[in-house]
Amino acid sequence: MVPQMVKEVHILPLTDSGAPDVQGGYIYLPPPSDPAYTVRFVIEGASSICRRGSLWVNIPREGQSFQRDSFTEYKLYPDFNRNLEIDIPIHQAGSFAFYATYTPLPDFSISSIQTPAATATPVYYIDVSPRLTLHGDLLPLNALSIFSLISKFMGSYPSDWDRHLKGISERGYNMVHFTPLVQRGASNSPYSIFDQLIFDPTCFPHGEKDIANLTEKMETEYGLLSLTDVVWNHTADNSEWLQQHPEAGYNVETAPSLEPALDLDDALLEFSKVLKPLGLPTVLENVGDLLKLMEGVKIHVISKIKLWEFYVVSIDRDADAAVRAWVGGNVLFPPREFDNDGLGNLEAVESWSLAQKADFLLQNALVNGDRLGERYRRRTDPNIAAALLTTIFGRYDHQSHSATDPTTAHAEMVNILDELNVPFYKEYDTDSAEILEQLFNRIKYVRLDDHGPKLGEITEKEPLIESYFTRLPINDNTRKWNRRTLALVNNGWIWNADAMVDNAGSTSRAYLRREVIVWTDCVKLRYGTSPKDNPWLWEHMAKYTRLMAKHFGGFRIDNCHSTPLIVAEYLLDEARKVRPNLWVCAELFTGSEDMDYVFVKRLGLSSLIREAMQAWSTGELSRLVHRHGGRPIGSFEVDDISRRSEVEYPESHINGGGKLTKEVVRRIKRTPVHALFMDCTHDNEVPAQKRDARDTLPNAALVSMCACATGSVMGYDEIYPRLIDLVKETRSYTSASSNDKAANRFGAGGIGKIKKVLNGIHTLMGKDGYDEMHVHHEGESITIHRVHPKSRKGYFLIAHTAFPGYGNDNGSLSPVHLSGTKARHLGSWMLEVDSSDEAKKAAFGDEEILKGLPSWIRDLKETGLDVKEKETIISVPEYFPPGSIALFETWIPGAEHAEGLDTFVTGGAKEAFSGTSLIDLNFILYRCESEERASTNGQDGTYNIPNHDPLVYAGLQGWWSILRKIVDTNDLGHALCNHLRDGQWPLEYTASRMQRMAEIPGHKSLVEPARWLKQRFDAIRSVPNFLLPRYFALAIRTAYTAAWTHGLELLSDNVKKGHRFLQQLSMVSVQMTGLTKSASLYPTKMVPCLAAGLPHFSSDWARCWGRDVFIALRGLHLGIGRFNEAKDHILAFASVLKHGMIPNLLSDGKLPRYNARDATWFFLQSIQDYTKMAPDGLGILREKVPRRFLPYDDTWFEFDDPRAYSKVSSLEDIIQEALQRHADGIKYREANAGANLDMQMKSEGFDIKVTVDWETGIIYGGSQLNCGTWMDKMGESDTAWNKGIPGTPRDGAAIEITGMLYSTLVWLEELRQKGHYRYSGVKSMVDANGVISFHTWASKIRENFERCYYIPMDQKQDERYDVNQQIVNRRGIYKDLHKSGKEYEDYQLRCNFPIAMCVAPQLFTPYFALQALFIADSVLRGPLGMATLDPQDLNYRPYYNNSEESTDFATSKGRNYHQGPEWLWPTGFFLRALLIFDLKRKKTQEERTESFQQIARRLTGCVEAITESPWAGLPELTNKSGEYCADSCPTQAWAE
């Protein structure tokens, strides 16, 4: 037996621009697996990036190490029949990048143009989650329960550490987060690191060895993974290595733009020292005191240091330099200013205002305007300034000493420079105002505000405001440096700062404007943009990072938003070399979710820290829980398991055998950034401070129920009374969980015991994949129900929060109804806390240890649990005060076999639908309202969803068009989902519809599909109603996919193996070709027939149109292998030939109407196509066709008249009859003419006349009162007086008819020569022999075609053509008509000439053809269709509204149907013509490929339209520029 391997594939489609086609653009993949799963890049073969394209990916191969700059190239070759698929196995976690390079497709041109330069797409990222294991078992991120510790409060190592870690483990946590364990700086803050490479010697005397032992023991004995902070963007202000490497920081040498900020900071420090001598207060009692100080700052700081000198140009310096250059003749005229010698515009310049002269210098002469720096950094180029003086005063003449002396010129330049400085002074004023505002607010906060630290007297040691700079000491290490170089910027943060901006860099003035809230114990590190900029620092921090990765399983990136991305990327790459499965979370506050994604994608962040204590109300806490809780319960299954046949991989042939692979295909879907949701962090105020201490329990419980990594901090479970001060606190931790062996009992000592329960449940749910939830907020209560998507096991929590101000009542939670669900009560508890002042004083008063508030967990009376047959009702007990929780285990009886239900629902469909025909599939998949009504004798239509539009189809496509978007967006609130939860009517409708049809004789092939649907729906009827949308969608998608796939299998190989767009177009054939009671091809027998468009042309007389059928036949039947259906339509319409014409309206052959001059030629073209495309296609010519009317006889009679179908002709004879009747000339009045036939038409319009001009061979016909071509809109408005007047009569010789006539003649002559057609021509008295051969007739047309239709680009050539220069509107085109009733209509540019080009390219001069197509491409082509009239034409009216009842003659009642609106079907002929003539000039394969790419580019709109349309087709027309047209058929046969 051949071995089988299951291959998991994650599909990553790329757009035409090379971007990932994933909503939100965030690509997050699961941990690496064994065997490795695959990312499959899917690129449309016609995509722009395939033009000389390559995909570059830096995902390493198995066994390779990751190198960020090492990309593997995958060549992209255009393929217009399929998608390109590139499979890349994933062997490592991390952030990987990809991009594409390609040569853009040039704009289409008829002349030679330069090939665009090669270009690259932006870089995109793929994040692969790390694979975490604990004791050999996989630990998913959602199972992490993290406990945060501030290491300096842990006590003695290892004894106190062991005690605490054991307690943490016993509470069910599985990872510990340590604040930095390396040596701390002078402030003693864990985040102010003295030496990154030395572990804290006061705690770890054996250094790295102690750390190695610690982390190993944690994992092996306590089941705890380790996580540590990494601090990359600052170091302690007393780090000794700064003295050796001051370049590692920002100073005035490494960042000259800081010069004014340093001067300001020095001045503020000096000001603090002289307050008393200046008579200013040193102790601030109120805002009035502060205002006095601010006045002092203006005078003694900002004015004193002359801060403006950093902004303005030096007038004396620059004026002197300009005059010297002028006198010395050193004059430089800027390009394109003045004239060649600079003197030509003297009078104009002399009249300039001072502002204009200053603006000239600003635009042309300003130097160093890019940033601030040293004083008077900005200056003007003296040579350009001299050019301005020269233009004003002329060149300086040394011999005559000029009429203008240098003193005058100097004075003028001083005035100009004064004006130039005006905006710079405004800039200074703005910054000064911001400096004062920031100083005021900060001083007020630190010295006056109640919520601030209320610092005391202002002294030299406690200055007015924090210094922005650390000034390194002067010693042997630092004396070699410039003293100002030793002033290094302190790190800090800014409200709502742009995370991508370096706040100490040259583009920012944050330090000057005092916008930074600094940490005075931390020096900001300056990396530059690469290791070359600061090699020592990069290597030092890389060593630090590798050391941390060696011993810790995860990183928390401190201040990630302030760390340059390029630095974080580099250092994480270093870390992952040491520990590939490094878990990385980050403290990230960018202020923008989009910016969060940038950091997450580029760094491969596993989780972002989110804080429950940031919630200010129960409602906000509910929102946070909902955000991180998981997917909604009953979410849709978005992955599709591939059930294609096993694929034998050629490369795996072993001893003649092969390994068979079954693919499990998963879509990469929109993913929110994974969270590490903390009930409290070491930065948060605790519940006892911010809410009510009792909220500790419900807050923790709610967090633990979320489907993400969760965490807490030492002191939270213990109910510490306030946030621990990281810097100033010196006491050690205590915890009942660490000390009290009796803590196994619920009682005093915090919530540790309950945390064990909550953490245990959280880990279980995370490991097993409980990722669905429902959150409900009511009053001060929140409920959360989290369940497994398959087994439906779950846990339900009620939490009564304790936010201040809501009293002690039970809240207002209504009884909870869990439909179809059983529940078991696990426990209900409340937290009591002694929050009295005495208790807090006792906790604060201990000088040795950190204590929690006295607290007790109380068991509550069992919550009301009413378990019924179909639901469980949960009610809170009588006493359920704030700070209470109730916990339940839930399950759905029998749902443990849900995976079996999924398998059953999604199985067997392929076999069930395998016996159906394409006509069956028309019923199964489609049927619009009128078709369904016709098939059910008016009883049933499409399904009407309450509060939603009815389905567009009664079949599966109707359901799937809605469900596809619901499933994609997981829109459980959609009207259909609500409807399904209310009842099972959609199941009944769908199953019974199929069953009823299967029971009708002749529809045996529907029995199995009907049985399959019934069995699946019966199986899901018993699921709870909230799951019904999920299972209904699963069943519908499965059936739809099986039916749709089977439909493709019944079509030709080019469709089965072709592009998705081709398949979508081909399935419109199934959509349009069906059996309906209201319409047929024959009057007395029911056969399938082609609808012209849905829903307007779907039933009765409006369904089957001669012209429409034969325009559509090539695409919907012949091109996809439906030759029998094509033959049926050809023979049926041949049977009703009359007057030498086929009917426009067939009406089952009962009442055919002959008013279409073009239908016959589309019919003959289709026969020609059939003979060339179908197997034994020529055989159709000998088919015998019963005739509805007598041959060569214009007599009308009813279909049941004995003469009807009494005569039989071969198709060959019918073709000849059509040609002969046209050659003879056709003249008749429509049968049954009058209002009953057409109530809009004037009487004269019923008169039909067609003649041949035997000089040219061209056929002419029609009149100004009828419209015999496809542009057949008749005026209908009495109000606008256009009734009976066609919008587009197109009488004369329509260009497409001439083209098809020529095509037919050439084809028949070819057949005659090969003995396949027995006629050689037509009888005609104009020829001496009485016969005009097909060859002669065709030759006449060819000889005269361009003379009659072409309008040359050069009017000098008009004499060669039939051109009236006075009427020409546009040149280089082909006329739409020849010899129409209104001559100007001949000259209109319309979209019909490409039809002639496709069927008769021999008639066109290739260059002229390309020129005309180029014009049409730019003038007529819209996003989907072709404009029906030149926008330059006075008759252009591009908005169609058939119901308009106005006085506008042109548009009322939609008379402008073909006067500008953009029709879809001509697009196909246009693109075919463009390809035909473009290929004629292409010599190489690459050039020919480019031609196809030009076509593909122009199909983009159609690809999007058919994909998004609920009708799964292309519309009849759009308004201008692709705008929606309400009166268009949303899907049309001849548009496909």
PDB file of N, CA and C in Angstrom, residues 1083-1122:
ATOM      1  N   PRO A1083     -42.453  25.648 -30.057  1.00  0.00           N
ATOM      2  CA  PRO A1083     -43.793  25.944 -29.528  1.00  0.00           C
ATOM      3  C   PRO A1083     -44.473  24.763 -28.852  1.00  0.00           C
ATOM      4  N   THR A1084     -44.065  23.545 -29.172  1.00  0.00           N
ATOM      5  CA  THR A1084     -44.815  22.388 -28.663  1.00  0.00           C
ATOM      6  C   THR A1084     -43.967  21.437 -27.845  1.00  0.00           C
ATOM      7  N   LYS A1085     -42.731  21.744 -27.605  1.00  0.00           N
ATOM      8  CA  LYS A1085     -41.918  20.870 -26.756  1.00  0.00           C
ATOM      9  C   LYS A1085     -41.004  21.720 -25.885  1.00  0.00           C
ATOM     10  N   MET A1086     -40.778  21.225 -24.652  1.00  0.00           N
ATOM     11  CA  MET A1086     -39.975  21.955 -23.691  1.00  0.00           C
ATOM     12  C   MET A1086     -38.518  21.513 -23.825  1.00  0.00           C
ATOM     13  N   VAL A1087     -37.690  22.460 -24.153  1.00  0.00           N
ATOM     14  CA  VAL A1087     -36.247  22.200 -24.196  1.00  0.00           C
ATOM     15  C   VAL A1087     -35.540  23.353 -23.496  1.00  0.00           C
ATOM     16  N   PRO A1088     -34.362  23.099 -22.986  1.00  0.00           N
ATOM     17  CA  PRO A1088     -33.623  24.189 -22.329  1.00  0.00           C
ATOM     18  C   PRO A1088     -33.303  25.297 -23.309  1.00  0.00           C
ATOM     19  N   CYS A1089     -33.346  26.521 -22.808  1.00  0.00           N
ATOM     20  CA  CYS A1089     -33.002  27.646 -23.670  1.00  0.00           C
ATOM     21  C   CYS A1089     -32.222  28.678 -22.865  1.00  0.00           C
ATOM     22  N   LEU A1090     -31.573  29.546 -23.605  1.00  0.00           N
ATOM     23  CA  LEU A1090     -30.646  30.511 -23.026  1.00  0.00           C
ATOM     24  C   LEU A1090     -31.384  31.804 -22.708  1.00  0.00           C
ATOM     25  N   ALA A1091     -31.282  32.241 -21.466  1.00  0.00           N
ATOM     26  CA  ALA A1091     -31.848  33.529 -21.081  1.00  0.00           C
ATOM     27  C   ALA A1091     -30.909  34.643 -21.507  1.00  0.00           C
ATOM     28  N   ALA A1092     -31.483  35.785 -21.883  1.00  0.00           N
ATOM     29  CA  ALA A1092     -30.653  36.916 -22.298  1.00  0.00           C
ATOM     30  C   ALA A1092     -30.005  37.584 -21.096  1.00  0.00           C
ATOM     31  N   GLY A1093     -30.690  37.621 -19.976  1.00  0.00           N
ATOM     32  CA  GLY A1093     -30.144  38.251 -18.778  1.00  0.00           C
ATOM     33  C   GLY A1093     -31.114  38.081 -17.637  1.00  0.00           C
ATOM     34  N   LEU A1094     -30.580  38.131 -16.439  1.00  0.00           N
ATOM     35  CA  LEU A1094     -31.407  37.931 -15.243  1.00  0.00           C
ATOM     36  C   LEU A1094     -31.390  39.200 -14.402  1.00  0.00           C
ATOM     37  N   PRO A1095     -32.538  39.512 -13.794  1.00  0.00           N
ATOM     38  CA  PRO A1095     -33.822  38.813 -13.861  1.00  0.00           C
ATOM     39  C   PRO A1095     -34.762  39.334 -14.940  1.00  0.00           C
ATOM     40  N   HIS A1096     -34.398  40.426 -15.638  1.00  0.00           N
ATOM     41  CA  HIS A1096     -35.354  41.096 -16.525  1.00  0.00           C
ATOM     42  C   HIS A1096     -35.694  40.268 -17.752  1.00  0.00           C
ATOM     43  N   PHE A1097     -34.765  39.447 -18.213  1.00  0.00           N
ATOM     44  CA  PHE A1097     -34.970  38.675 -19.448  1.00  0.00           C
ATOM     45  C   PHE A1097     -34.826  37.197 -19.134  1.00  0.00           C
ATOM     46  N   SER A1098     -35.731  36.689 -18.310  1.00  0.00           N
ATOM     47  CA  SER A1098     -35.567  35.326 -17.808  1.00  0.00           C
ATOM     48  C   SER A1098     -36.748  34.410 -18.097  1.00  0.00           C
ATOM     49  N   SER A1099     -37.883  34.961 -18.480  1.00  0.00           N
ATOM     50  CA  SER A1099     -39.050  34.093 -18.637  1.00  0.00           C
ATOM     51  C   SER A1099     -39.963  34.618 -19.731  1.00  0.00           C
ATOM     52  N   ASP A1100     -40.861  33.740 -20.137  1.00  0.00           N
ATOM     53  CA  ASP A1100     -41.866  34.061 -21.158  1.00  0.00           C
ATOM     54  C   ASP A1100     -41.193  34.591 -22.421  1.00  0.00           C
ATOM     55  N   TRP A1101     -41.865  35.532 -23.098  1.00  0.00           N
ATOM     56  CA  TRP A1101     -41.352  36.041 -24.376  1.00  0.00           C
ATOM     57  C   TRP A1101     -40.022  36.777 -24.232  1.00  0.00           C
ATOM     58  N   ALA A1102     -39.736  37.285 -23.026  1.00  0.00           N
ATOM     59  CA  ALA A1102     -38.534  38.106 -22.849  1.00  0.00           C
ATOM     60  C   ALA A1102     -37.270  37.277 -22.641  1.00  0.00           C
ATOM     61  N   ARG A1103     -37.378  35.949 -22.588  1.00  0.00           N
ATOM     62  CA  ARG A1103     -36.215  35.141 -22.244  1.00  0.00           C
ATOM     63  C   ARG A1103     -35.247  34.950 -23.406  1.00  0.00           C
ATOM     64  N   CYS A1104     -35.737  34.569 -24.542  1.00  0.00           N
ATOM     65  CA  CYS A1104     -34.866  34.084 -25.611  1.00  0.00           C
ATOM     66  C   CYS A1104     -34.896  35.040 -26.806  1.00  0.00           C
ATOM     67  N   TRP A1105     -33.783  35.690 -27.069  1.00  0.00           N
ATOM     68  CA  TRP A1105     -33.648  36.686 -28.132  1.00  0.00           C
ATOM     69  C   TRP A1105     -32.604  36.197 -29.132  1.00  0.00           C
ATOM     70  N   GLY A1106     -32.916  36.346 -30.406  1.00  0.00           N
ATOM     71  CA  GLY A1106     -31.993  35.859 -31.425  1.00  0.00           C
ATOM     72  C   GLY A1106     -30.637  36.517 -31.355  1.00  0.00           C
ATOM     73  N   ARG A1107     -30.632  37.837 -31.351  1.00  0.00           N
ATOM     74  CA  ARG A1107     -29.354  38.547 -31.305  1.00  0.00           C
ATOM     75  C   ARG A1107     -28.581  38.164 -30.060  1.00  0.00           C
ATOM     76  N   ASP A1108     -29.249  38.186 -28.909  1.00  0.00           N
ATOM     77  CA  ASP A1108     -28.575  37.953 -27.629  1.00  0.00           C
ATOM     78  C   ASP A1108     -27.996  36.547 -27.560  1.00  0.00           C
ATOM     79  N   VAL A1109     -28.788  35.580 -28.021  1.00  0.00           N
ATOM     80  CA  VAL A1109     -28.332  34.196 -27.991  1.00  0.00           C
ATOM     81  C   VAL A1109     -27.042  34.035 -28.769  1.00  0.00           C
ATOM     82  N   PHE A1110     -26.974  34.618 -29.960  1.00  0.00           N
ATOM     83  CA  PHE A1110     -25.831  34.330 -30.824  1.00  0.00           C
ATOM     84  C   PHE A1110     -24.628  35.236 -30.541  1.00  0.00           C
ATOM     85  N   ILE A1111     -24.848  36.321 -29.849  1.00  0.00           N
ATOM     86  CA  ILE A1111     -23.692  37.050 -29.310  1.00  0.00           C
ATOM     87  C   ILE A1111     -23.076  36.228 -28.180  1.00  0.00           C
ATOM     88  N   ALA A1112     -23.938  35.611 -27.371  1.00  0.00           N
ATOM     89  CA  ALA A1112     -23.470  34.872 -26.196  1.00  0.00           C
ATOM     90  C   ALA A1112     -22.988  33.473 -26.515  1.00  0.00           C
ATOM     91  N   LEU A1113     -23.398  32.904 -27.661  1.00  0.00           N
ATOM     92  CA  LEU A1113     -23.201  31.481 -27.914  1.00  0.00           C
ATOM     93  C   LEU A1113     -21.731  31.074 -27.899  1.00  0.00           C
ATOM     94  N   ARG A1114     -20.878  31.900 -28.468  1.00  0.00           N
ATOM     95  CA  ARG A1114     -19.460  31.546 -28.533  1.00  0.00           C
ATOM     96  C   ARG A1114     -18.877  31.377 -27.128  1.00  0.00           C
ATOM     97  N   GLY A1115     -19.215  32.294 -26.234  1.00  0.00           N
ATOM     98  CA  GLY A1115     -18.648  32.235 -24.890  1.00  0.00           C
ATOM     99  C   GLY A1115     -19.341  31.248 -23.977  1.00  0.00           C
ATOM    100  N   LEU A1116     -20.651  31.218 -23.997  1.00  0.00           N
ATOM    101  CA  LEU A1116     -21.388  30.419 -23.014  1.00  0.00           C
ATOM    102  C   LEU A1116     -21.637  28.978 -23.450  1.00  0.00           C
ATOM    103  N   HIS A1117     -21.458  28.680 -24.717  1.00  0.00           N
ATOM    104  CA  HIS A1117     -21.661  27.300 -25.160  1.00  0.00           C
ATOM    105  C   HIS A1117     -20.436  26.755 -25.895  1.00  0.00           C
ATOM    106  N   LEU A1118     -20.069  27.401 -26.972  1.00  0.00           N
ATOM    107  CA  LEU A1118     -19.012  26.820 -27.805  1.00  0.00           C
ATOM    108  C   LEU A1118     -17.658  26.807 -27.101  1.00  0.00           C
ATOM    109  N   GLY A1119     -17.295  27.913 -26.483  1.00  0.00           N
ATOM    110  CA  GLY A1119     -15.970  28.020 -25.896  1.00  0.00           C
ATOM    111  C   GLY A1119     -15.749  27.124 -24.704  1.00  0.00           C
ATOM    112  N   ILE A1120     -16.812  26.586 -24.121  1.00  0.00           N
ATOM    113  CA  ILE A1120     -16.665  25.769 -22.918  1.00  0.00           C
ATOM    114  C   ILE A1120     -17.114  24.326 -23.134  1.00  0.00           C
ATOM    115  N   GLY A1121     -17.367  23.965 -24.414  1.00  0.00           N
ATOM    116  CA  GLY A1121     -17.648  22.569 -24.724  1.00  0.00           C
ATOM    117  C   GLY A1121     -19.111  22.169 -24.689  1.00  0.00           C
ATOM    118  N   ARG A1122     -20.042  23.119 -24.616  1.00  0.00           N
ATOM    119  CA  ARG A1122     -21.469  22.774 -24.623  1.00  0.00           C
ATOM    120  C   ARG A1122     -21.976  22.797 -26.067  1.00  0.00           C
TER     121      ARG A1122
END
